[in-house]
Amino acid sequence: MADRSLRGMRLGAQSLQTEEGVIFSARSNHIYRCQSCERETTMTFAADAEVPELWECRHCGAEAVLLVDSKPVVVDRGDVKIPRSHWDMLLERRSRDELEELLEERLSYLRARRGQQKSA
């Protein structure tokens, strides 16, 4: 039995598949330039893929802009919605005077409740 031990390969060490008959898709390289550190990054995309205008710089993490013919692409930010905070949405529903009144009512209620708890 010892002379018939199982022999195999290490997991993940080598692939048994070959690249024979595999046709790779067409690729294209695109260059992005960071606006803060001025470094260029080359990214490879499929030739038929839609190339994004902005990419994160791998050196500093800022926005890098796509270069076309060595010139940066103008990024249209017209459709970007400005995020609203809770305070902005609250001000849409109530005026500042109403908010002051509600705050004063709530503070007086809490002060009264705190006073009752101490005496009990």
GROMACS .gro file of N, CA, C and O in nm, residues 2-109:
model
  432
    2ALA      N    1   0.200   0.122   0.072
    2ALA     CA    2   0.286   0.239   0.080
    2ALA      C    3   0.347   0.273  -0.055
    2ALA      O    4   0.374   0.388  -0.083
    3ASP      N    5   0.369   0.175  -0.139
    3ASP     CA    6   0.429   0.203  -0.269
    3ASP      C    7   0.328   0.261  -0.367
    3ASP      O    8   0.364   0.306  -0.474
    4ARG      N    9   0.198   0.263  -0.332
    4ARG     CA   10   0.096   0.317  -0.418
    4ARG      C   11   0.038   0.447  -0.363
    4ARG      O   12  -0.081   0.470  -0.370
    5SER      N   13   0.121   0.527  -0.304
    5SER     CA   14   0.070   0.652  -0.244
    5SER      C   15   0.022   0.747  -0.355
    5SER      O   16   0.073   0.745  -0.467
    6LEU      N   17  -0.074   0.828  -0.319
    6LEU     CA   18  -0.128   0.923  -0.416
    6LEU      C   19  -0.033   1.040  -0.431
    6LEU      O   20   0.017   1.094  -0.334
    7ARG      N   21  -0.012   1.078  -0.553
    7ARG     CA   22   0.072   1.194  -0.578
    7ARG      C   23  -0.008   1.296  -0.655
    7ARG      O   24  -0.084   1.261  -0.744
    8GLY      N   25   0.014   1.420  -0.620
    8GLY     CA   26  -0.062   1.524  -0.688
    8GLY      C   27   0.017   1.653  -0.691
    8GLY      O   28   0.136   1.658  -0.660
    9MET      N   29  -0.053   1.757  -0.726
    9MET     CA   30   0.010   1.888  -0.733
    9MET      C   31  -0.037   1.971  -0.615
    9MET      O   32  -0.141   1.946  -0.558
   10ARG      N   33   0.041   2.071  -0.583
   10ARG     CA   34  -0.001   2.165  -0.480
   10ARG      C   35  -0.119   2.245  -0.530
   10ARG      O   36  -0.127   2.279  -0.648
   11LEU      N   37  -0.209   2.279  -0.440
   11LEU     CA   38  -0.326   2.356  -0.479
   11LEU      C   39  -0.285   2.496  -0.522
   11LEU      O   40  -0.212   2.565  -0.453
   12GLY      N   41  -0.332   2.538  -0.634
   12GLY     CA   42  -0.308   2.673  -0.682
   12GLY      C   43  -0.169   2.699  -0.735
   12GLY      O   44  -0.135   2.810  -0.773
   13ALA      N   45  -0.084   2.599  -0.737
   13ALA     CA   46   0.054   2.621  -0.780
   13ALA      C   47   0.065   2.634  -0.931
   13ALA      O   48   0.135   2.720  -0.980
   14GLN      N   49  -0.005   2.549  -1.003
   14GLN     CA   50   0.005   2.551  -1.148
   14GLN      C   51  -0.133   2.524  -1.207
   14GLN      O   52  -0.215   2.456  -1.147
   15SER      N   53  -0.154   2.577  -1.323
   15SER     CA   54  -0.280   2.553  -1.393
   15SER      C   55  -0.259   2.443  -1.495
   15SER      O   56  -0.154   2.435  -1.558
   16LEU      N   57  -0.358   2.361  -1.511
   16LEU     CA   58  -0.350   2.255  -1.610
   16LEU      C   59  -0.405   2.299  -1.745
   16LEU      O   60  -0.402   2.225  -1.841
   17GLN      N   61  -0.459   2.422  -1.751
   17GLN     CA   62  -0.512   2.473  -1.876
   17GLN      C   63  -0.403   2.541  -1.957
   17GLN      O   64  -0.307   2.594  -1.902
   18THR      N   65  -0.418   2.537  -2.086
   18THR     CA   66  -0.323   2.604  -2.174
   18THR      C   67  -0.393   2.720  -2.244
   18THR      O   68  -0.517   2.727  -2.246
   19GLU      N   69  -0.317   2.809  -2.303
   19GLU     CA   70  -0.374   2.921  -2.377
   19GLU      C   71  -0.394   2.887  -2.523
   19GLU      O   72  -0.420   2.975  -2.604
   20GLU      N   73  -0.384   2.762  -2.556
   20GLU     CA   74  -0.400   2.718  -2.693
   20GLU      C   75  -0.546   2.735  -2.736
   20GLU      O   76  -0.639   2.691  -2.669
   21GLY      N   77  -0.569   2.805  -2.846
   21GLY     CA   78  -0.703   2.825  -2.898
   21GLY      C   79  -0.779   2.941  -2.833
   21GLY      O   80  -0.892   2.967  -2.867
   22VAL      N   81  -0.717   3.010  -2.739
   22VAL     CA   82  -0.782   3.123  -2.673
   22VAL      C   83  -0.758   3.248  -2.754
   22VAL      O   84  -0.645   3.280  -2.790
   23ILE      N   85  -0.864   3.321  -2.782
   23ILE     CA   86  -0.852   3.446  -2.855
   23ILE      C   87  -0.880   3.559  -2.757
   23ILE      O   88  -0.990   3.570  -2.702
   24PHE      N   89  -0.781   3.642  -2.733
   24PHE     CA   90  -0.796   3.753  -2.640
   24PHE      C   91  -0.871   3.866  -2.707
   24PHE      O   92  -0.857   3.890  -2.827
   25SER      N   93  -0.949   3.938  -2.629
   25SER     CA   94  -1.022   4.052  -2.685
   25SER      C   95  -0.925   4.167  -2.710
   25SER      O   96  -0.819   4.177  -2.647
   26ALA      N   97  -0.966   4.253  -2.802
   26ALA     CA   98  -0.880   4.369  -2.835
   26ALA      C   99  -0.876   4.464  -2.716
   26ALA      O  100  -0.975   4.483  -2.646
   27ARG      N  101  -0.760   4.523  -2.692
   27ARG     CA  102  -0.740   4.612  -2.579
   27ARG      C  103  -0.688   4.746  -2.626
   27ARG      O  104  -0.629   4.757  -2.733
   28SER      N  105  -0.711   4.847  -2.542
   28SER     CA  106  -0.656   4.979  -2.572
   28SER      C  107  -0.608   5.043  -2.442
   28SER      O  108  -0.670   5.025  -2.337
   29ASN      N  109  -0.497   5.115  -2.451
   29ASN     CA  110  -0.441   5.183  -2.336
   29ASN      C  111  -0.488   5.328  -2.333
   29ASN      O  112  -0.494   5.394  -2.438
   30HIS      N  113  -0.520   5.377  -2.214
   30HIS     CA  114  -0.563   5.515  -2.196
   30HIS      C  115  -0.483   5.575  -2.082
   30HIS      O  116  -0.457   5.509  -1.981
   31ILE      N  117  -0.446   5.700  -2.098
   31ILE     CA  118  -0.360   5.768  -2.000
   31ILE      C  119  -0.445   5.867  -1.920
   31ILE      O  120  -0.524   5.943  -1.976
   32TYR      N  121  -0.427   5.864  -1.788
   32TYR     CA  122  -0.494   5.957  -1.697
   32TYR      C  123  -0.387   6.040  -1.627
   32TYR      O  124  -0.285   5.986  -1.583
   33ARG      N  125  -0.411   6.170  -1.613
   33ARG     CA  126  -0.317   6.258  -1.541
   33ARG      C  127  -0.386   6.311  -1.416
   33ARG      O  128  -0.496   6.365  -1.422
   34CYS      N  129  -0.316   6.297  -1.303
   34CYS     CA  130  -0.369   6.344  -1.175
   34CYS      C  131  -0.360   6.497  -1.170
   34CYS      O  132  -0.260   6.554  -1.212
   35GLN      N  133  -0.462   6.559  -1.115
   35GLN     CA  134  -0.464   6.704  -1.107
   35GLN      C  135  -0.383   6.755  -0.989
   35GLN      O  136  -0.341   6.870  -0.988
   36SER      N  137  -0.362   6.672  -0.886
   36SER     CA  138  -0.285   6.720  -0.771
   36SER      C  139  -0.136   6.689  -0.780
   36SER      O  140  -0.055   6.775  -0.758
   37CYS      N  141  -0.102   6.565  -0.810
   37CYS     CA  142   0.041   6.528  -0.810
   37CYS      C  143   0.102   6.529  -0.951
   37CYS      O  144   0.221   6.504  -0.966
   38GLU      N  145   0.020   6.552  -1.055
   38GLU     CA  146   0.066   6.562  -1.194
   38GLU      C  147   0.129   6.433  -1.248
   38GLU      O  148   0.201   6.435  -1.347
   39ARG      N  149   0.104   6.321  -1.185
   39ARG     CA  150   0.157   6.194  -1.235
   39ARG      C  151   0.058   6.133  -1.335
   39ARG      O  152  -0.062   6.153  -1.326
   40GLU      N  153   0.111   6.055  -1.427
   40GLU     CA  154   0.027   5.990  -1.528
   40GLU      C  155   0.015   5.842  -1.498
   40GLU      O  156   0.110   5.778  -1.454
   41THR      N  157  -0.104   5.790  -1.523
   41THR     CA  158  -0.134   5.649  -1.501
   41THR      C  159  -0.189   5.592  -1.630
   41THR      O  160  -0.277   5.651  -1.691
   42THR      N  161  -0.136   5.480  -1.673
   42THR     CA  162  -0.184   5.414  -1.794
   42THR      C  163  -0.273   5.298  -1.754
   42THR      O  164  -0.234   5.212  -1.676
   43MET      N  165  -0.396   5.298  -1.806
   43MET     CA  166  -0.492   5.192  -1.776
   43MET      C  167  -0.527   5.121  -1.906
   43MET      O  168  -0.539   5.184  -2.011
   44THR      N  169  -0.546   4.990  -1.898
   44THR     CA  170  -0.582   4.909  -2.013
   44THR      C  171  -0.728   4.869  -2.003
   44THR      O  172  -0.770   4.815  -1.901
   45PHE      N  173  -0.805   4.898  -2.108
   45PHE     CA  174  -0.945   4.862  -2.114
   45PHE      C  175  -0.970   4.781  -2.240
   45PHE      O  176  -0.890   4.783  -2.333
   46ALA      N  177  -1.082   4.711  -2.243
   46ALA     CA  178  -1.122   4.644  -2.366
   46ALA      C  179  -1.149   4.750  -2.471
   46ALA      O  180  -1.194   4.861  -2.439
   47ALA      N  181  -1.122   4.719  -2.595
   47ALA     CA  182  -1.135   4.818  -2.703
   47ALA      C  183  -1.278   4.867  -2.718
   47ALA      O  184  -1.302   4.983  -2.752
   48ASP      N  185  -1.377   4.783  -2.689
   48ASP     CA  186  -1.516   4.824  -2.705
   48ASP      C  187  -1.578   4.875  -2.574
   48ASP      O  188  -1.696   4.906  -2.570
   49ALA      N  189  -1.498   4.889  -2.468
   49ALA     CA  190  -1.550   4.936  -2.339
   49ALA      C  191  -1.564   5.088  -2.339
   49ALA      O  192  -1.489   5.159  -2.406
   50GLU      N  193  -1.660   5.136  -2.261
   50GLU     CA  194  -1.677   5.281  -2.245
   50GLU      C  195  -1.573   5.327  -2.143
   50GLU      O  196  -1.572   5.281  -2.030
   51VAL      N  197  -1.487   5.417  -2.183
   51VAL     CA  198  -1.376   5.461  -2.099
   51VAL      C  199  -1.424   5.575  -2.008
   51VAL      O  200  -1.479   5.673  -2.056
   52PRO      N  201  -1.404   5.563  -1.876
   52PRO     CA  202  -1.446   5.670  -1.786
   52PRO      C  203  -1.357   5.793  -1.800
   52PRO      O  204  -1.239   5.784  -1.831
   53GLU      N  205  -1.416   5.911  -1.778
   53GLU     CA  206  -1.340   6.035  -1.790
   53GLU      C  207  -1.251   6.059  -1.669
   53GLU      O  208  -1.149   6.126  -1.678
   54LEU      N  209  -1.291   6.006  -1.554
   54LEU     CA  210  -1.215   6.022  -1.430
   54LEU      C  211  -1.172   5.887  -1.378
   54LEU      O  212  -1.243   5.787  -1.391
   55TRP      N  213  -1.055   5.885  -1.313
   55TRP     CA  214  -1.002   5.763  -1.252
   55TRP      C  215  -0.929   5.805  -1.126
   55TRP      O  216  -0.874   5.914  -1.118
   56GLU      N  217  -0.927   5.718  -1.028
   56GLU     CA  218  -0.857   5.750  -0.904
   56GLU      C  219  -0.707   5.732  -0.923
   56GLU      O  220  -0.661   5.629  -0.972
   57CYS      N  221  -0.630   5.835  -0.886
   57CYS     CA  222  -0.484   5.829  -0.898
   57CYS      C  223  -0.430   5.721  -0.805
   57CYS      O  224  -0.466   5.717  -0.687
   58ARG      N  225  -0.344   5.636  -0.855
   58ARG     CA  226  -0.292   5.529  -0.770
   58ARG      C  227  -0.182   5.577  -0.678
   58ARG      O  228  -0.140   5.505  -0.589
   59HIS      N  229  -0.134   5.700  -0.696
   59HIS     CA  230  -0.027   5.752  -0.612
   59HIS      C  231  -0.082   5.832  -0.494
   59HIS      O  232  -0.036   5.814  -0.381
   60CYS      N  233  -0.178   5.923  -0.520
   60CYS     CA  234  -0.226   6.009  -0.412
   60CYS      C  235  -0.375   5.992  -0.383
   60CYS      O  236  -0.424   6.042  -0.283
   61GLY      N  237  -0.452   5.925  -0.469
   61GLY     CA  238  -0.593   5.900  -0.445
   61GLY      C  239  -0.685   6.011  -0.494
   61GLY      O  240  -0.806   6.002  -0.480
   62ALA      N  241  -0.630   6.118  -0.553
   62ALA     CA  242  -0.713   6.227  -0.605
   62ALA      C  243  -0.769   6.187  -0.742
   62ALA      O  244  -0.740   6.079  -0.793
   63GLU      N  245  -0.848   6.275  -0.802
   63GLU     CA  246  -0.906   6.246  -0.933
   63GLU      C  247  -0.803   6.266  -1.044
   63GLU      O  248  -0.734   6.367  -1.048
   64ALA      N  249  -0.795   6.169  -1.132
   64ALA     CA  250  -0.710   6.180  -1.250
   64ALA      C  251  -0.802   6.190  -1.371
   64ALA      O  252  -0.904   6.122  -1.379
   65VAL      N  253  -0.767   6.278  -1.465
   65VAL     CA  254  -0.851   6.306  -1.581
   65VAL      C  255  -0.793   6.236  -1.704
   65VAL      O  256  -0.672   6.232  -1.724
   66LEU      N  257  -0.882   6.183  -1.787
   66LEU     CA  258  -0.842   6.115  -1.910
   66LEU      C  259  -0.776   6.213  -2.006
   66LEU      O  260  -0.823   6.326  -2.023
   67LEU      N  261  -0.667   6.170  -2.068
   67LEU     CA  262  -0.598   6.252  -2.168
   67LEU      C  263  -0.632   6.198  -2.307
   67LEU      O  264  -0.621   6.079  -2.333
   68VAL      N  265  -0.674   6.288  -2.395
   68VAL     CA  266  -0.699   6.253  -2.535
   68VAL      C  267  -0.612   6.347  -2.618
   68VAL      O  268  -0.625   6.469  -2.608
   69ASP      N  269  -0.521   6.291  -2.695
   69ASP     CA  270  -0.423   6.368  -2.775
   69ASP      C  271  -0.342   6.461  -2.684
   69ASP      O  272  -0.321   6.578  -2.714
   70SER      N  273  -0.300   6.411  -2.570
   70SER     CA  274  -0.218   6.482  -2.471
   70SER      C  275  -0.289   6.602  -2.408
   70SER      O  276  -0.225   6.686  -2.346
   71LYS      N  277  -0.420   6.609  -2.421
   71LYS     CA  278  -0.497   6.717  -2.358
   71LYS      C  279  -0.604   6.657  -2.268
   71LYS      O  280  -0.667   6.557  -2.305
   72PRO      N  281  -0.625   6.713  -2.149
   72PRO     CA  282  -0.727   6.658  -2.059
   72PRO      C  283  -0.869   6.678  -2.114
   72PRO      O  284  -0.899   6.779  -2.177
   73VAL      N  285  -0.953   6.580  -2.090
   73VAL     CA  286  -1.092   6.585  -2.131
   73VAL      C  287  -1.168   6.678  -2.036
   73VAL      O  288  -1.143   6.679  -1.916
   74VAL      N  289  -1.259   6.757  -2.090
   74VAL     CA  290  -1.343   6.843  -2.007
   74VAL      C  291  -1.453   6.757  -1.948
   74VAL      O  292  -1.531   6.695  -2.020
   75VAL      N  293  -1.460   6.752  -1.814
   75VAL     CA  294  -1.557   6.668  -1.744
   75VAL      C  295  -1.683   6.749  -1.719
   75VAL      O  296  -1.678   6.857  -1.660
   76ASP      N  297  -1.796   6.698  -1.766
   76ASP     CA  298  -1.925   6.763  -1.745
   76ASP      C  299  -1.981   6.720  -1.610
   76ASP      O  300  -2.010   6.604  -1.588
   77ARG      N  301  -1.992   6.814  -1.518
   77ARG     CA  302  -2.044   6.784  -1.384
   77ARG      C  303  -2.184   6.841  -1.365
   77ARG      O  304  -2.227   6.861  -1.253
   78GLY      N  305  -2.255   6.866  -1.474
   78GLY     CA  306  -2.388   6.926  -1.466
   78GLY      C  307  -2.493   6.834  -1.405
   78GLY      O  308  -2.587   6.880  -1.342
   79ASP      N  309  -2.479   6.704  -1.423
   79ASP     CA  310  -2.580   6.612  -1.373
   79ASP      C  311  -2.551   6.562  -1.232
   79ASP      O  312  -2.626   6.482  -1.179
   80VAL      N  313  -2.445   6.610  -1.169
   80VAL     CA  314  -2.409   6.565  -1.035
   80VAL      C  315  -2.498   6.637  -0.933
   80VAL      O  316  -2.506   6.760  -0.932
   81LYS      N  317  -2.568   6.560  -0.851
   81LYS     CA  318  -2.654   6.618  -0.750
   81LYS      C  319  -2.572   6.652  -0.625
   81LYS      O  320  -2.488   6.573  -0.582
   82ILE      N  321  -2.598   6.768  -0.571
   82ILE     CA  322  -2.530   6.808  -0.448
   82ILE      C  323  -2.599   6.738  -0.332
   82ILE      O  324  -2.721   6.748  -0.317
   83PRO      N  325  -2.524   6.665  -0.249
   83PRO     CA  326  -2.587   6.593  -0.139
   83PRO      C  327  -2.645   6.691  -0.036
   83PRO      O  328  -2.585   6.792  -0.004
   84ARG      N  329  -2.764   6.658   0.011
   84ARG     CA  330  -2.830   6.741   0.112
   84ARG      C  331  -2.813   6.676   0.248
   84ARG      O  332  -2.825   6.555   0.262
   85SER      N  333  -2.790   6.758   0.347
   85SER     CA  334  -2.778   6.707   0.484
   85SER      C  335  -2.916   6.701   0.548
   85SER      O  336  -3.015   6.751   0.495
   86HIS      N  337  -2.923   6.641   0.667
   86HIS     CA  338  -3.048   6.635   0.741
   86HIS      C  339  -3.096   6.777   0.775
   86HIS      O  340  -3.215   6.805   0.773
   87TRP      N  341  -3.001   6.863   0.806
   87TRP     CA  342  -3.034   7.001   0.840
   87TRP      C  343  -3.098   7.072   0.721
   87TRP      O  344  -3.196   7.144   0.735
   88ASP      N  345  -3.046   7.051   0.600
   88ASP     CA  346  -3.103   7.112   0.480
   88ASP      C  347  -3.247   7.066   0.458
   88ASP      O  348  -3.335   7.146   0.425
   89MET      N  349  -3.270   6.936   0.476
   89MET     CA  350  -3.406   6.884   0.456
   89MET      C  351  -3.501   6.935   0.564
   89MET      O  352  -3.619   6.960   0.538
   90LEU      N  353  -3.452   6.951   0.686
   90LEU     CA  354  -3.533   7.005   0.794
   90LEU      C  355  -3.572   7.149   0.766
   90LEU      O  356  -3.687   7.190   0.788
   91LEU      N  357  -3.479   7.227   0.714
   91LEU     CA  358  -3.508   7.367   0.681
   91LEU      C  359  -3.606   7.380   0.565
   91LEU      O  360  -3.670   7.484   0.549
   92GLU      N  361  -3.620   7.276   0.484
   92GLU     CA  362  -3.720   7.278   0.377
   92GLU      C  363  -3.860   7.263   0.433
   92GLU      O  364  -3.956   7.312   0.375
   93ARG      N  365  -3.873   7.194   0.546
   93ARG     CA  366  -4.004   7.168   0.603
   93ARG      C  367  -4.047   7.272   0.707
   93ARG      O  368  -4.165   7.296   0.725
   94ARG      N  369  -3.950   7.332   0.778
   94ARG     CA  370  -3.983   7.424   0.887
   94ARG      C  371  -3.897   7.549   0.877
   94ARG      O  372  -3.785   7.545   0.828
   95SER      N  373  -3.951   7.659   0.931
   95SER     CA  374  -3.872   7.782   0.936
   95SER      C  375  -3.782   7.779   1.058
   95SER      O  376  -3.801   7.699   1.150
   96ARG      N  377  -3.688   7.869   1.062
   96ARG     CA  378  -3.595   7.874   1.175
   96ARG      C  379  -3.667   7.912   1.304
   96ARG      O  380  -3.633   7.863   1.411
   97ASP      N  381  -3.767   8.001   1.294
   97ASP     CA  382  -3.844   8.040   1.414
   97ASP      C  383  -3.920   7.921   1.471
   97ASP      O  384  -3.924   7.902   1.594
   98GLU      N  385  -3.979   7.839   1.383
   98GLU     CA  386  -4.049   7.719   1.431
   98GLU      C  387  -3.952   7.623   1.499
   98GLU      O  388  -3.985   7.562   1.602
   99LEU      N  389  -3.836   7.610   1.443
   99LEU     CA  390  -3.737   7.519   1.502
   99LEU      C  391  -3.691   7.569   1.638
   99LEU      O  392  -3.673   7.489   1.731
  100GLU      N  393  -3.671   7.700   1.652
  100GLU     CA  394  -3.633   7.756   1.782
  100GLU      C  395  -3.742   7.730   1.886
  100GLU      O  396  -3.713   7.694   2.000
  101GLU      N  397  -3.868   7.747   1.845
  101GLU     CA  398  -3.981   7.723   1.936
  101GLU      C  399  -3.987   7.577   1.979
  101GLU      O  400  -4.006   7.545   2.097
  102LEU      N  401  -3.972   7.485   1.882
  102LEU     CA  402  -3.973   7.342   1.914
  102LEU      C  403  -3.857   7.304   2.006
  102LEU      O  404  -3.874   7.224   2.098
  103LEU      N  405  -3.741   7.362   1.982
  103LEU     CA  406  -3.626   7.334   2.066
  103LEU      C  407  -3.651   7.380   2.209
  103LEU      O  408  -3.621   7.309   2.305
  104GLU      N  409  -3.707   7.498   2.223
  104GLU     CA  410  -3.733   7.551   2.358
  104GLU      C  411  -3.837   7.466   2.430
  104GLU      O  412  -3.823   7.437   2.549
  105GLU      N  413  -3.941   7.421   2.359
  105GLU     CA  414  -4.042   7.332   2.420
  105GLU      C  415  -3.978   7.202   2.467
  105GLU      O  416  -4.004   7.155   2.577
  106ARG      N  417  -3.895   7.145   2.384
  106ARG     CA  418  -3.832   7.016   2.418
  106ARG      C  419  -3.735   7.032   2.535
  106ARG      O  420  -3.731   6.946   2.624
  107LEU      N  421  -3.658   7.141   2.536
  107LEU     CA  422  -3.565   7.164   2.647
  107LEU      C  423  -3.640   7.186   2.778
  107LEU      O  424  -3.600   7.135   2.883
  108SER      N  425  -3.751   7.260   2.774
  108SER     CA  426  -3.828   7.281   2.898
  108SER      C  427  -3.888   7.150   2.947
  108SER      O  428  -3.891   7.123   3.067
  109TYR      N  429  -3.934   7.065   2.853
  109TYR     CA  430  -3.985   6.934   2.892
  109TYR      C  431  -3.877   6.848   2.957
  109TYR      O  432  -3.899   6.786   3.061
   0.00000   0.00000   0.00000
